[in-house]
N, CA, C and O atoms as a Tinker XYZ file with bonds, in Angstrom:
   100  protein
     1  N      0.741000   -1.569000   -0.198000    73     2
     2  CA    -0.145000    0.321000    0.036000    64     1     3
     3  C      0.706000    1.413000    0.133000    63     2     4     5
     4  O      1.539000    1.769000    0.967000    81     3
     5  N      0.183000    1.987000   -1.214000    73     3     6
     6  CA     0.814000    3.340000   -0.885000    64     5     7
     7  C      1.454000    4.295000    0.549000    63     6     8     9
     8  O      2.571000    4.655000    0.922000    81     7
     9  N      0.048000    4.435000    1.049000    73     7    10
    10  CA    -0.238000    4.828000    2.449000    64     9    11
    11  C      1.290000    4.078000    4.080000    63    10    12    13
    12  O      1.869000    4.729000    4.950000    81    11
    13  N      1.343000    2.766000    3.790000    73    11    14
    14  CA     2.316000    2.818000    4.251000    64    13    15
    15  C      3.375000    3.554000    3.866000    63    14    16    17
    16  O      3.666000    4.510000    4.584000    81    15
    17  N      3.921000    3.373000    3.058000    73    15    18
    18  CA     5.616000    4.051000    2.647000    64    17    19
    19  C      5.019000    5.436000    2.846000    63    18    20    21
    20  O      5.729000    5.993000    3.682000    81    19
    21  N      4.156000    6.149000    2.506000    73    19    22
    22  CA     3.677000    8.091000    3.391000    64    21    23
    23  C      3.904000    7.837000    4.697000    63    22    24    25
    24  O      4.577000    8.701000    5.260000    81    23
    25  N      3.517000    6.829000    5.423000    73    23    26
    26  CA     3.084000    6.590000    7.114000    64    25    27
    27  C      4.736000    6.855000    7.417000    63    26    28    29
    28  O      5.078000    7.457000    8.435000    81    27
    29  N      5.711000    6.354000    6.451000    73    27    30
    30  CA     7.118000    5.584000    7.752000    64    29    31
    31  C      7.853000    6.701000    7.144000    63    30    32    33
    32  O      9.053000    6.763000    7.410000    81    31
    33  N      7.137000    7.956000    6.059000    73    31    34
    34  CA     8.532000    8.857000    5.771000    64    33    35
    35  C      8.286000    9.490000    6.248000    63    34    36    37
    36  O      9.166000   10.310000    6.513000    81    35
    37  N      7.000000    9.715000    6.773000    73    35    38
    38  CA     7.216000   10.965000    7.437000    64    37    39
    39  C      7.258000   11.083000    9.264000    63    38    40    41
    40  O      6.936000   12.021000    9.993000    81    39
    41  N      7.724000    9.897000    9.546000    73    39    42
    42  CA     8.194000   10.162000   10.879000    64    41    43
    43  C      9.628000    9.888000   10.999000    63    42    44    45
    44  O      9.980000   10.037000   12.169000    81    43
    45  N     10.776000    9.473000   10.066000    73    43    46
    46  CA    11.702000    9.972000    9.459000    64    45    47
    47  C     12.147000   11.510000    9.707000    63    46    48    49
    48  O     12.846000   12.191000   10.457000    81    47
    49  N     11.243000   11.619000    8.533000    73    47    50
    50  CA    11.783000   13.546000    7.866000    64    49    51
    51  C     12.212000   14.534000    9.182000    63    50    52    53
    52  O     13.160000   15.262000    9.477000    81    51
    53  N     10.472000   13.956000   10.005000    73    51    54
    54  CA    10.472000   14.444000   11.786000    64    53    55
    55  C     11.312000   13.882000   12.346000    63    54    56    57
    56  O     10.860000   13.778000   13.486000    81    55
    57  N     12.207000   13.457000   12.330000    73    55    58
    58  CA    12.952000   11.967000   14.011000    64    57    59
    59  C     14.544000   14.183000   13.515000    63    58    60    61
    60  O     14.995000   15.187000   14.068000    81    59
    61  N     14.530000   13.415000   12.146000    73    59    62
    62  CA    16.031000   14.077000   11.388000    64    61    63
    63  C     15.507000   15.980000   11.607000    63    62    64    65
    64  O     16.299000   16.855000   11.959000    81    63
    65  N     14.629000   16.116000   11.417000    73    63    66
    66  CA    13.889000   17.964000   11.461000    64    65    67
    67  C     13.938000   18.022000   13.330000    63    66    68    69
    68  O     13.992000   19.222000   13.600000    81    67
    69  N     13.939000   17.181000   14.673000    73    67    70
    70  CA    13.796000   17.257000   15.134000    64    69    71
    71  C     15.654000   16.655000   16.133000    63    70    72    73
    72  O     15.947000   16.741000   17.325000    81    71
    73  N     16.439000   16.124000   14.981000    73    71    74
    74  CA    17.817000   16.297000   15.045000    64    73    75
    75  C     18.037000   17.338000   15.321000    63    74    76    77
    76  O     18.662000   17.688000   16.323000    81    75
    77  N     17.399000   18.293000   14.187000    73    75    78
    78  CA    18.655000   19.682000   13.405000    64    77    79
    79  C     18.103000   20.398000   14.471000    63    78    80    81
    80  O     18.742000   21.446000   14.555000    81    79
    81  N     17.032000   20.341000   15.524000    73    79    82
    82  CA    17.033000   21.590000   16.134000    64    81    83
    83  C     17.408000   20.752000   17.674000    63    82    84    85
    84  O     17.141000   21.562000   18.562000    81    83
    85  N     17.740000   19.907000   18.074000    73    83    86
    86  CA    18.333000   19.351000   19.226000    64    85    87
    87  C     20.060000   20.154000   19.309000    63    86    88    89
    88  O     20.593000   20.657000   20.298000    81    87
    89  N     20.636000   20.022000   17.825000    73    87    90
    90  CA    21.770000   20.120000   17.193000    64    89    91
    91  C     22.599000   21.789000   17.558000    63    90    92    93
    92  O     23.662000   22.225000   18.000000    81    91
    93  N     21.238000   22.288000   17.010000    73    91    94
    94  CA    20.948000   23.907000   16.925000    64    93    95
    95  C     21.445000   24.706000   18.430000    63    94    96    97
    96  O     22.176000   25.659000   18.696000    81    95
    97  N     20.552000   23.675000   19.269000    73    95    98
    98  CA    20.508000   23.741000   20.874000    64    97    99
    99  C     21.968000   23.617000   21.261000    63    98   100
   100  O     22.295000   23.632000   22.448000    81    99
């Protein structure tokens, strides 16, 4: 299902974004 791929990509992007925020801090 395409939904599964999208759902797995969202958390990955969110994790990277969170990592950048932590690094900036």
